[in-house]
Tab-separated table of C-alpha atoms in Angstrom:
chain	number	residue	atom	x	y	z
O	230	MET	CA	116.208	90.000	106.637
O	231	GLU	CA	115.131	89.835	110.253
O	232	ALA	CA	111.698	91.382	109.658
O	233	LEU	CA	110.765	88.530	107.319
O	234	ALA	CA	111.897	85.699	109.598
O	235	GLN	CA	108.681	85.439	111.622
O	236	PRO	CA	106.265	85.560	108.636
O	237	ALA	CA	108.489	83.097	106.783
O	238	ALA	CA	108.279	80.658	109.683
O	239	GLY	CA	104.476	80.865	109.673
O	240	PHE	CA	104.184	80.370	105.922
O	241	ALA	CA	106.677	77.496	106.021
O	242	ARG	CA	104.571	75.682	108.636
O	243	ILE	CA	101.386	76.202	106.624
O	244	ILE	CA	102.829	74.849	103.370
O	245	ASN	CA	105.132	72.339	105.087
O	246	THR	CA	108.385	73.506	103.526
O	247	ASP	CA	111.754	74.950	104.466
O	248	GLU	CA	111.620	78.293	106.283
O	249	TYR	CA	114.775	79.562	104.536
O	250	GLU	CA	113.236	79.007	101.080
O	251	VAL	CA	110.114	80.923	102.078
O	252	GLU	CA	112.235	83.774	103.435
O	253	GLU	CA	114.134	83.968	100.118
O	254	VAL	CA	110.861	84.235	98.187
O	255	LEU	CA	109.573	86.944	100.527
O	256	GLU	CA	112.815	88.912	100.117
O	257	ASN	CA	112.438	88.738	96.321
O	258	TRP	CA	108.853	89.952	96.599
O	259	LEU	CA	109.538	92.681	99.169
O	260	GLU	CA	108.982	95.454	96.618
O	261	PHE	CA	105.411	94.187	96.117
O	262	LEU	CA	104.628	94.012	99.835
O	263	GLN	CA	103.442	96.747	102.150
O	264	GLN	CA	104.803	96.525	105.686
O	265	GLN	CA	102.739	97.683	108.679
O	266	GLN	CA	103.445	97.585	112.429
O	267	ILE	CA	100.410	96.519	114.478
O	268	ALA	CA	100.793	95.983	118.230
O	269	SER	CA	104.579	95.566	117.889
O	270	LYS	CA	104.183	92.885	115.218
O	271	THR	CA	105.068	93.302	111.554
O	272	HIS	CA	102.274	92.545	109.090
O	273	TYR	CA	102.594	92.318	105.311
O	274	SER	CA	100.040	92.763	102.572
O	275	LEU	CA	100.267	93.082	98.810
O	276	TYR	CA	101.067	96.642	97.818
O	277	HIS	CA	98.224	96.983	95.332
O	278	SER	CA	94.958	95.067	94.881
O	279	ASN	CA	95.505	94.856	91.103
O	280	PHE	CA	98.627	92.802	91.757
O	281	ARG	CA	96.617	90.485	94.038
O	282	ASP	CA	94.014	90.104	91.277
O	283	TRP	CA	96.711	89.338	88.704
O	284	LEU	CA	98.238	86.713	91.004
O	285	SER	CA	94.874	85.033	91.496
O	286	ARG	CA	94.531	84.604	87.724
O	287	GLN	CA	97.948	82.974	87.264
O	288	GLN	CA	98.389	79.282	86.651
O	289	ILE	CA	100.947	78.460	89.315
O	290	LYS	CA	102.971	75.355	88.549
O	291	PRO	CA	104.281	73.452	91.554
O	292	SER	CA	108.023	73.499	92.069
O	293	LYS	CA	109.917	70.239	91.707
O	294	LYS	CA	110.744	70.577	95.415
O	295	PHE	CA	107.103	70.479	96.462
O	296	PRO	CA	104.769	67.503	96.075
């Protein structure tokens, strides 16, 4: 999805991983994201603050692909 390419690239640089993998994750999570156009750029945020709170409480286990 073209709209996710730029955010995926930014996230991939931050976490030092493959841009394509990040884009796949974002596509799977698209239903939980709210999209907003600001100054011709696409911005994403979590759809609902309760979901953000739930995520912050989760024990996230690192993938075998990531150190």
